[in-house]
Amino acid sequence: MSNEVVLLDFGLSPFCMRVRIALAEKGVRYEGQEEDLFGGKSELLQKSNPIYEKVPVLLHGGKPILESSNIVYYIDETWPSPPLLPACSYGRSRARFWADFIDKKVFEAGSAIWRSKGDELELAKKEFIDILKKLEGAIGDKDYLGGNEFGFLDIVLIGSSSWFPAYEKFGGFKIEDECPKIVGWMKRCKGRESVAKTLPDGQQVCELVGMLRKMHGIE
Amino acid sequence: MADELILLDVHVSMFGMRVRVALAEKGIEYEYREENLANKSPLLLEMNPVHKKIPVLIHNGKPISESLIIVQYIDEVWTGKSPLLPSDPYQRAHARFWADFVDKKIFDAGRRIWTRKGEEQEAATKELIDALKLLEGELGEKAYFGGDKFGFVDMALITFYSWFYTYETCGNFSVEEHCPKLVAWAKRCMERESVSKSLADPKTVYEFVLMLKKKYGIE
């Protein structure tokens, strides 16, 4: 079996960023293939992920692994060093719980911000801040979401946080005013090479979201 | 030290049933506590403050939430008997993907079948059947989703079998007519004691739904 690693990717996708950071943390060499999500998805993407036709898709020896959190679990199990998840079963269950929370809540709540106006927007912002405050509770007094070391949960959230500048711009608010701990955590994570090299410029994300708003007829 | 295990659950919950099946597969003893979701216990609110949902497994005072996360925890802690997930990382990723598919596609469509009418109900029925057909395709000629052995994906899906009667009666359709192989698989799973003892009776589920419909004025 070939051990070739290919990532079907989209630079500005927070979900793809998770996978790129995980691969960088493990020092895994791979070939990245940028998908044109607006122009036309590649045949390889459609064949590898026929149910959702979404990125990221990791192909390892030609076999597809789908869904970003699932891919990060796979990466951690296949290339065990350095470990991203805690060693103990209870710690792992907490990590999975918060990853599931982030997956279910953050992107959707953020999207509600840039898709809304007026009263709906105020509600969307409140919901988003509530979610971030719960995550601040999970950080507690620690440096990172997982504890004192950067790990799996930080990888899951830091990708999503790359879109925060767009939520702030179109929502007309500053996350730091309400959630300084999260902003502190973001700065700490960005000090890491794998994160700094992967996260895009806030301006690029704002431009993409601006384009998405136009596509949805929001002004 | 003897393990103390408490399961906070609701008898008709397909999510709670997954945990019951997993505990039965492993031959683990535990204390079952039925929750009244209209009047949640202080213990539930304390153990799952983020979602306030069942099931919650409390192991020596520490809570684990989200049914598939609980099943994975059980599999990692009680390794002696009946492995629930494959040991190979690719097979594990594959299993997680399909269990996640069940979570994303079956519950929501099913719920809309018994809470809506007319076109909305018809659309939900179509969605459910399409999702079940995809699962049937994934099952293929295998005895179980895991291959020869009953496993994680089987556990994720079989608990919805107790709700099929409710979906079929409310939506006026037959699952067997559209997905005969899947129904054959379900009956095969029901021959396992862990499954037959853990699943709620379909008529009990239906009566529960009728009670909810009356309570909330759903026609």
Short mmCIF file of C-alpha atoms in Angstrom, two decimals:
data_model
loop_
_atom_site.label_atom_id
_atom_site.label_comp_id
_atom_site.label_asym_id
_atom_site.label_seq_id
_atom_site.Cartn_x
_atom_site.Cartn_y
_atom_site.Cartn_z
CA MET A 1 0.00 0.00 0.00
CA SER A 2 1.31 3.41 -0.91
CA ASN A 3 1.68 5.72 2.05
CA GLU A 4 1.05 8.86 0.07
CA VAL A 5 -0.94 11.53 1.90
CA VAL A 6 -3.11 13.91 -0.10
CA LEU A 7 -5.33 16.62 1.33
CA LEU A 8 -8.28 17.93 -0.68
CA ASP A 9 -8.30 21.42 0.71
CA PHE A 10 -9.70 24.93 0.63
CA GLY A 11 -7.34 27.52 2.06
CA LEU A 12 -9.88 29.60 3.93
CA SER A 13 -11.97 26.72 5.31
CA PRO A 14 -11.67 26.59 9.13
CA PHE A 15 -12.24 22.84 8.92
CA CYS A 16 -9.38 22.33 6.47
CA MET A 17 -7.14 24.47 8.69
CA ARG A 18 -7.60 21.96 11.51
CA VAL A 19 -6.22 19.19 9.33
CA ARG A 20 -3.28 21.27 8.05
CA ILE A 21 -2.31 22.20 11.62
CA ALA A 22 -2.55 18.57 12.79
CA LEU A 23 -0.38 17.35 9.90
CA ALA A 24 2.16 20.12 10.64
CA GLU A 25 2.24 19.23 14.34
CA LYS A 26 3.04 15.63 13.41
CA GLY A 27 5.57 16.57 10.73
CA VAL A 28 3.67 14.56 8.09
CA ARG A 29 4.51 15.36 4.49
CA TYR A 30 1.53 15.60 2.18
CA GLU A 31 0.34 16.93 -1.13
CA GLY A 32 -2.29 19.64 -0.84
CA GLN A 33 -4.85 19.99 -3.64
CA GLU A 34 -6.82 23.19 -3.51
CA GLU A 35 -10.45 22.69 -4.49
CA ASP A 36 -12.39 25.34 -6.37
CA LEU A 37 -15.59 25.17 -4.31
CA PHE A 38 -17.32 27.93 -6.27
CA GLY A 39 -16.10 27.05 -9.75
CA GLY A 40 -16.42 23.28 -9.81
CA LYS A 41 -15.45 20.47 -7.45
CA SER A 42 -12.86 18.02 -8.71
CA GLU A 43 -13.78 14.50 -9.77
CA LEU A 44 -11.53 13.18 -7.04
CA LEU A 45 -13.50 15.10 -4.39
CA GLN A 46 -16.84 13.92 -5.73
CA LYS A 47 -15.59 10.33 -5.83
CA SER A 48 -13.93 10.45 -2.38
CA ASN A 49 -16.83 12.13 -0.59
CA PRO A 50 -19.93 11.28 -2.62
CA ILE A 51 -22.35 11.85 0.27
CA TYR A 52 -21.38 15.40 1.24
CA GLU A 53 -18.91 16.48 -1.51
CA LYS A 54 -17.16 18.62 1.09
CA VAL A 55 -13.59 19.41 2.07
CA PRO A 56 -11.43 18.52 3.87
CA VAL A 57 -10.79 14.99 2.61
CA LEU A 58 -7.60 13.22 3.62
CA LEU A 59 -6.47 10.48 1.28
CA HIS A 60 -3.96 8.07 2.82
CA GLY A 61 -2.71 5.48 0.38
CA GLY A 62 -5.74 6.37 -1.73
CA LYS A 63 -8.26 5.70 1.05
CA PRO A 64 -10.46 8.65 2.02
CA ILE A 65 -11.02 9.89 5.56
CA LEU A 66 -13.83 12.44 5.91
CA GLU A 67 -15.06 15.08 8.37
CA SER A 68 -12.38 17.32 9.88
CA SER A 69 -12.55 16.20 13.55
CA ASN A 70 -12.62 12.58 12.38
CA ILE A 71 -9.55 13.26 10.23
CA VAL A 72 -7.67 14.78 13.19
CA TYR A 73 -8.50 11.69 15.30
CA TYR A 74 -7.18 9.52 12.45
CA ILE A 75 -3.98 11.57 12.17
CA ASP A 76 -3.41 11.25 15.92
CA GLU A 77 -3.91 7.48 15.84
CA THR A 78 -1.83 6.88 12.72
CA TRP A 79 1.12 9.14 13.64
CA PRO A 80 1.11 8.88 17.44
CA SER A 81 3.94 11.28 18.17
CA PRO A 82 3.54 13.91 19.54
CA PRO A 83 0.12 12.93 20.96
CA LEU A 84 -2.71 15.42 20.40
CA LEU A 85 -5.33 13.77 22.59
CA PRO A 86 -4.95 13.07 26.32
CA ALA A 87 -3.73 9.60 27.31
CA CYS A 88 -6.51 8.84 29.80
CA SER A 89 -9.96 7.71 28.68
CA TYR A 90 -11.82 10.32 30.71
CA GLY A 91 -9.65 13.13 29.34
CA ARG A 92 -10.31 11.84 25.82
CA SER A 93 -14.06 11.79 26.41
CA ARG A 94 -13.91 15.45 27.60
CA ALA A 95 -11.90 16.38 24.50
CA ARG A 96 -14.43 14.64 22.23
CA PHE A 97 -17.31 16.36 24.06
CA TRP A 98 -15.90 19.86 23.56
CA ALA A 99 -14.90 19.10 19.94
CA ASP A 100 -18.48 18.03 19.32
CA PHE A 101 -19.72 21.24 20.99
CA ILE A 102 -17.42 23.37 18.81
CA ASP A 103 -18.48 21.47 15.69
CA LYS A 104 -22.17 21.87 16.42
CA LYS A 105 -22.18 25.46 17.59
CA VAL A 106 -19.36 27.80 16.55
CA PHE A 107 -19.47 27.94 12.74
CA GLU A 108 -23.27 28.01 12.61
CA ALA A 109 -23.51 30.77 15.22
CA GLY A 110 -20.83 32.77 13.40
CA SER A 111 -22.62 32.31 10.09
CA ALA A 112 -25.84 33.58 11.66
CA ILE A 113 -23.99 36.84 12.40
CA TRP A 114 -22.90 37.63 8.87
CA ARG A 115 -26.23 36.50 7.41
CA SER A 116 -28.38 38.73 9.67
CA LYS A 117 -29.43 42.30 10.15
CA GLY A 118 -31.29 44.30 12.79
CA ASP A 119 -32.87 42.36 15.68
CA GLU A 120 -31.83 39.00 14.23
CA LEU A 121 -28.22 40.19 14.23
CA GLU A 122 -28.38 41.21 17.90
CA LEU A 123 -29.74 37.78 18.80
CA ALA A 124 -27.06 36.06 16.69
CA LYS A 125 -24.29 38.04 18.44
CA LYS A 126 -25.68 37.17 21.87
CA GLU A 127 -25.85 33.47 21.01
CA PHE A 128 -22.29 33.55 19.66
CA ILE A 129 -20.90 35.26 22.78
CA ASP A 130 -22.74 32.75 25.01
CA ILE A 131 -21.01 29.93 23.13
CA LEU A 132 -17.58 31.57 23.49
CA LYS A 133 -18.19 32.10 27.22
CA LYS A 134 -18.88 28.37 27.63
CA LEU A 135 -15.55 27.69 25.89
CA GLU A 136 -13.86 30.19 28.22
CA GLY A 137 -15.28 28.12 31.08
CA ALA A 138 -13.63 25.05 29.55
CA ILE A 139 -10.26 26.86 29.37
CA GLY A 140 -10.54 27.90 33.03
CA ASP A 141 -7.14 28.88 34.42
CA LYS A 142 -5.22 26.80 31.92
CA ASP A 143 -3.15 28.02 28.99
CA TYR A 144 -4.92 25.87 26.45
CA LEU A 145 -8.31 24.19 26.02
CA GLY A 146 -6.82 20.78 26.67
CA GLY A 147 -4.68 21.78 29.64
CA ASN A 148 -1.17 23.18 29.86
CA GLU A 149 -0.15 21.91 26.47
CA PHE A 150 -1.45 22.76 23.01
CA GLY A 151 -3.46 19.81 21.69
CA PHE A 152 -6.46 18.42 19.88
CA LEU A 153 -9.12 20.81 21.17
CA ASP A 154 -6.99 23.87 20.50
CA ILE A 155 -6.53 22.62 16.91
CA VAL A 156 -10.30 22.19 16.53
CA LEU A 157 -11.13 25.71 17.74
CA ILE A 158 -8.20 27.74 16.41
CA GLY A 159 -9.24 26.99 12.81
CA SER A 160 -12.77 28.23 13.54
CA SER A 161 -11.35 31.35 15.20
CA SER A 162 -9.77 32.44 11.89
CA TRP A 163 -13.24 33.64 10.84
CA PHE A 164 -13.75 35.76 13.98
CA PRO A 165 -12.47 38.96 12.26
CA ALA A 166 -15.28 38.62 9.70
CA TYR A 167 -17.91 38.12 12.42
CA GLU A 168 -16.58 41.21 14.21
CA LYS A 169 -16.56 43.29 11.04
CA PHE A 170 -20.05 42.42 9.83
CA GLY A 171 -21.51 42.18 13.34
CA GLY A 172 -20.04 45.50 14.45
CA PHE A 173 -18.57 44.25 17.74
CA LYS A 174 -15.30 43.24 19.36
CA ILE A 175 -14.99 39.76 20.82
CA GLU A 176 -12.27 40.95 23.22
CA ASP A 177 -14.79 43.20 25.00
CA GLU A 178 -16.81 40.18 26.13
CA CYS A 179 -14.39 37.27 25.97
CA PRO A 180 -10.84 38.41 26.74
CA LYS A 181 -9.78 34.89 27.76
CA ILE A 182 -10.57 33.50 24.32
CA VAL A 183 -8.63 36.30 22.67
CA GLY A 184 -5.69 35.64 25.02
CA TRP A 185 -5.85 31.96 24.13
CA MET A 186 -5.92 32.81 20.38
CA LYS A 187 -2.76 34.92 20.72
CA ARG A 188 -1.04 32.10 22.61
CA CYS A 189 -1.93 29.56 19.89
CA LYS A 190 -0.78 31.87 17.11
CA GLY A 191 2.68 31.83 18.73
CA ARG A 192 2.96 28.23 17.55
CA GLU A 193 4.59 27.65 14.17
CA SER A 194 1.99 25.16 12.90
CA VAL A 195 -0.78 27.67 13.63
CA ALA A 196 1.03 30.79 12.44
CA LYS A 197 1.83 29.14 9.10
CA THR A 198 -1.71 27.86 8.59
CA LEU A 199 -4.01 30.67 9.68
CA PRO A 200 -4.86 33.14 6.94
CA ASP A 201 -4.85 36.88 7.14
CA GLY A 202 -8.08 38.25 8.70
CA GLN A 203 -8.48 40.51 5.66
CA GLN A 204 -8.70 37.52 3.28
CA VAL A 205 -11.45 35.96 5.38
CA CYS A 206 -13.39 39.26 5.48
CA GLU A 207 -13.18 39.43 1.69
CA LEU A 208 -14.51 35.88 1.32
CA VAL A 209 -17.36 36.50 3.74
CA GLY A 210 -18.13 39.79 1.96
CA MET A 211 -18.47 37.79 -1.25
CA LEU A 212 -20.68 35.20 0.49
CA ARG A 213 -22.95 37.99 1.77
CA LYS A 214 -23.35 39.31 -1.77
CA MET A 215 -24.16 35.80 -2.96
CA HIS A 216 -26.85 35.58 -0.27
CA GLY A 217 -28.20 39.00 -1.15
CA ILE A 218 -27.26 40.59 2.16
CA GLU A 219 -26.06 44.15 2.33
CA MET B 1 -12.31 0.09 44.35
CA ALA B 2 -15.62 -1.04 42.87
CA ASP B 3 -16.79 1.06 39.96
CA GLU B 4 -19.87 3.19 40.56
CA LEU B 5 -21.86 3.64 37.36
CA ILE B 6 -25.06 5.61 37.01
CA LEU B 7 -26.89 6.14 33.73
CA LEU B 8 -29.24 9.14 33.50
CA ASP B 9 -31.59 8.23 30.68
CA VAL B 10 -35.11 8.19 29.24
CA HIS B 11 -36.53 4.80 28.33
CA VAL B 12 -37.66 5.74 24.80
CA SER B 13 -34.52 7.70 23.87
CA MET B 14 -32.70 6.12 20.95
CA PHE B 15 -29.53 7.82 22.23
CA GLY B 16 -29.90 6.37 25.71
CA MET B 17 -30.53 2.93 24.19
CA ARG B 18 -27.12 3.03 22.49
CA VAL B 19 -25.44 3.31 25.88
CA ARG B 20 -27.60 0.52 27.33
CA VAL B 21 -26.65 -1.75 24.42
CA ALA B 22 -22.94 -0.96 24.89
CA LEU B 23 -23.07 -1.64 28.64
CA ALA B 24 -24.94 -4.91 28.01
CA GLU B 25 -22.43 -5.99 25.32
CA LYS B 26 -19.66 -5.52 27.87
CA GLY B 27 -21.62 -7.18 30.69
CA ILE B 28 -21.27 -4.10 32.92
CA GLU B 29 -23.55 -3.52 35.90
CA TYR B 30 -24.91 -0.05 36.51
CA GLU B 31 -27.70 1.88 38.17
CA TYR B 32 -30.36 3.15 35.75
CA ARG B 33 -32.18 6.38 36.55
CA GLU B 34 -35.13 7.50 34.47
CA GLU B 35 -35.28 11.25 33.91
CA ASN B 36 -38.42 13.30 33.42
CA LEU B 37 -37.37 15.79 30.74
CA ALA B 38 -40.15 18.17 31.73
CA ASN B 39 -38.62 18.27 35.22
CA LYS B 40 -34.89 17.52 34.99
CA SER B 41 -33.14 16.28 38.10
CA PRO B 42 -30.54 18.47 39.85
CA LEU B 43 -28.04 15.69 39.16
CA LEU B 44 -28.62 15.89 35.40
CA LEU B 45 -28.30 19.68 35.43
CA GLU B 46 -25.10 19.40 37.44
CA MET B 47 -23.56 16.63 35.33
CA ASN B 48 -24.44 18.08 31.90
CA PRO B 49 -24.70 21.83 32.42
CA VAL B 50 -23.80 22.62 28.80
CA HIS B 51 -26.58 20.68 27.05
CA LYS B 52 -28.78 19.48 29.96
CA LYS B 53 -29.53 16.34 27.91
CA ILE B 54 -29.57 12.60 28.44
CA PRO B 55 -27.91 10.17 28.26
CA VAL B 56 -25.22 10.94 30.82
CA LEU B 57 -23.02 8.17 32.18
CA ILE B 58 -21.55 8.97 35.58
CA HIS B 59 -18.46 6.85 36.30
CA ASN B 60 -17.18 7.20 39.87
CA GLY B 61 -18.72 10.65 40.02
CA LYS B 62 -17.36 11.87 36.66
CA PRO B 63 -19.85 12.57 33.87
CA ILE B 64 -19.57 11.57 30.22
CA SER B 65 -22.15 13.02 27.81
CA GLU B 66 -23.21 12.50 24.17
CA SER B 67 -24.19 8.91 23.34
CA LEU B 68 -21.48 8.09 20.77
CA ILE B 69 -18.81 9.63 23.00
CA ILE B 70 -20.10 7.53 25.92
CA VAL B 71 -19.97 4.35 23.78
CA GLN B 72 -16.35 5.11 22.81
CA TYR B 73 -15.49 5.73 26.46
CA ILE B 74 -17.04 2.40 27.49
CA ASP B 75 -15.06 0.66 24.75
CA GLU B 76 -11.78 2.24 25.90
CA VAL B 77 -12.26 1.55 29.61
CA TRP B 78 -13.70 -1.98 29.50
CA THR B 79 -11.40 -3.60 26.99
CA GLY B 80 -11.73 -7.21 28.12
CA LYS B 81 -14.84 -8.15 26.21
CA SER B 82 -16.70 -7.41 22.96
CA PRO B 83 -14.70 -4.66 21.25
CA LEU B 84 -17.17 -2.13 19.86
CA LEU B 85 -14.84 -0.22 17.53
CA PRO B 86 -12.31 -1.69 15.10
CA SER B 87 -8.63 -1.52 16.10
CA ASP B 88 -7.40 -0.32 12.70
CA PRO B 89 -7.36 3.53 12.49
CA TYR B 90 -8.86 3.62 8.98
CA GLN B 91 -11.70 1.27 9.95
CA ARG B 92 -12.30 3.35 13.08
CA ALA B 93 -12.50 6.54 11.02
CA HIS B 94 -14.92 4.80 8.65
CA ALA B 95 -17.10 3.68 11.57
CA ARG B 96 -17.12 7.16 13.13
CA PHE B 97 -18.11 8.69 9.80
CA TRP B 98 -21.17 6.45 9.42
CA ALA B 99 -22.23 6.81 13.05
CA ASP B 100 -22.01 10.59 12.57
CA PHE B 101 -24.11 10.21 9.38
CA VAL B 102 -26.83 8.48 11.43
CA ASP B 103 -26.75 11.35 13.94
CA LYS B 104 -26.93 14.02 11.25
CA LYS B 105 -29.57 12.48 8.99
CA ILE B 106 -31.92 10.15 10.82
CA PHE B 107 -33.01 11.90 14.02
CA ASP B 108 -33.96 15.24 12.52
CA ALA B 109 -35.89 13.83 9.55
CA GLY B 110 -37.62 11.33 11.84
CA ARG B 111 -38.64 14.05 14.24
CA ARG B 112 -40.16 16.13 11.45
CA ILE B 113 -42.21 13.13 10.34
CA TRP B 114 -44.10 13.03 13.63
CA THR B 115 -44.21 16.77 14.30
CA ARG B 116 -45.25 18.10 10.88
CA LYS B 117 -47.98 17.48 8.33
CA GLY B 118 -48.61 17.79 4.61
CA GLU B 119 -45.70 18.78 2.36
CA GLU B 120 -43.24 19.20 5.23
CA GLN B 121 -44.00 15.71 6.46
CA GLU B 122 -43.68 14.27 2.97
CA ALA B 123 -40.32 15.99 2.48
CA ALA B 124 -39.10 14.61 5.81
CA THR B 125 -40.25 11.10 4.87
CA LYS B 126 -38.36 11.29 1.60
CA GLU B 127 -35.26 12.53 3.42
CA LEU B 128 -35.44 9.66 5.92
CA ILE B 129 -35.89 7.03 3.22
CA ASP B 130 -33.01 8.47 1.18
CA ALA B 131 -30.75 8.36 4.24
CA LEU B 132 -31.79 4.78 5.08
CA LYS B 133 -31.10 3.76 1.47
CA LEU B 134 -27.58 5.18 1.71
CA LEU B 135 -27.07 3.18 4.90
CA GLU B 136 -28.42 0.08 3.19
CA GLY B 137 -25.88 0.66 0.42
CA GLU B 138 -23.08 0.91 2.98
CA LEU B 139 -24.24 -2.34 4.63
CA GLY B 140 -24.12 -4.12 1.28
CA GLU B 141 -23.93 -7.90 1.64
CA LYS B 142 -22.36 -7.80 5.10
CA ALA B 143 -24.12 -9.28 8.13
CA TYR B 144 -23.37 -6.11 10.12
CA PHE B 145 -21.99 -2.67 9.33
CA GLY B 146 -18.81 -3.78 11.08
CA GLY B 147 -18.52 -6.88 8.86
CA ASP B 148 -18.92 -10.20 10.66
CA LYS B 149 -19.29 -8.61 14.03
CA PHE B 150 -21.88 -6.30 15.57
CA GLY B 151 -20.16 -2.98 16.24
CA PHE B 152 -20.22 0.77 16.58
CA VAL B 153 -22.29 1.71 13.52
CA ASP B 154 -24.77 -1.12 14.17
CA MET B 155 -25.20 0.25 17.68
CA ALA B 156 -25.63 3.81 16.41
CA LEU B 157 -28.42 2.85 14.03
CA ILE B 158 -30.27 -0.12 15.58
CA THR B 159 -31.76 1.98 18.36
CA PHE B 160 -33.75 3.93 15.75
CA TYR B 161 -35.43 0.63 14.86
CA SER B 162 -37.63 1.04 17.93
CA TRP B 163 -38.84 4.32 16.41
CA PHE B 164 -39.58 2.96 12.90
CA TYR B 165 -43.13 2.04 13.86
CA THR B 166 -43.77 5.63 15.00
CA TYR B 167 -42.26 7.12 11.83
CA GLU B 168 -44.17 4.66 9.61
CA THR B 169 -47.50 5.21 11.35
CA CYS B 170 -47.24 9.02 11.40
CA GLY B 171 -45.80 9.24 7.91
CA ASN B 172 -47.90 6.46 6.38
CA PHE B 173 -45.09 4.50 4.75
CA SER B 174 -43.19 1.26 5.23
CA VAL B 175 -39.43 1.15 5.81
CA GLU B 176 -39.33 -2.51 4.73
CA GLU B 177 -40.86 -1.66 1.37
CA HIS B 178 -38.00 0.75 0.60
CA CYS B 179 -35.16 -0.90 2.51
CA PRO B 180 -35.77 -4.65 2.93
CA LYS B 181 -32.08 -5.44 3.52
CA LEU B 182 -31.89 -2.91 6.28
CA VAL B 183 -34.94 -4.36 8.04
CA ALA B 184 -33.39 -7.85 7.71
CA TRP B 185 -30.23 -6.45 9.33
CA ALA B 186 -32.30 -4.92 12.14
CA LYS B 187 -34.01 -8.25 12.86
CA ARG B 188 -30.58 -9.91 12.93
CA CYS B 189 -29.42 -7.36 15.52
CA MET B 190 -32.57 -7.90 17.58
CA GLU B 191 -31.52 -11.56 18.03
CA ARG B 192 -28.71 -10.28 20.24
CA GLU B 193 -29.73 -10.17 23.87
CA SER B 194 -27.91 -6.87 24.47
CA VAL B 195 -30.10 -5.27 21.80
CA SER B 196 -33.47 -6.90 22.48
CA LYS B 197 -33.21 -6.13 26.20
CA SER B 198 -32.11 -2.52 25.69
CA LEU B 199 -34.49 -1.30 23.00
CA ALA B 200 -37.84 0.12 24.00
CA ASP B 201 -40.93 -1.59 22.63
CA PRO B 202 -42.06 0.20 19.45
CA LYS B 203 -45.62 0.50 20.76
CA THR B 204 -44.33 2.15 23.95
CA VAL B 205 -42.42 4.66 21.81
CA TYR B 206 -45.55 5.38 19.77
CA GLU B 207 -47.65 5.94 22.87
CA PHE B 208 -44.99 8.28 24.21
CA VAL B 209 -45.11 10.28 20.98
CA LEU B 210 -48.91 10.42 21.04
CA MET B 211 -48.69 11.78 24.58
CA LEU B 212 -46.21 14.44 23.47
CA LYS B 213 -48.34 15.39 20.49
CA LYS B 214 -51.35 15.85 22.75
CA LYS B 215 -49.35 17.80 25.32
CA TYR B 216 -47.88 20.21 22.80
CA GLY B 217 -50.98 20.41 20.61
CA ILE B 218 -49.33 18.78 17.59
CA GLU B 219 -51.93 17.36 15.25
#
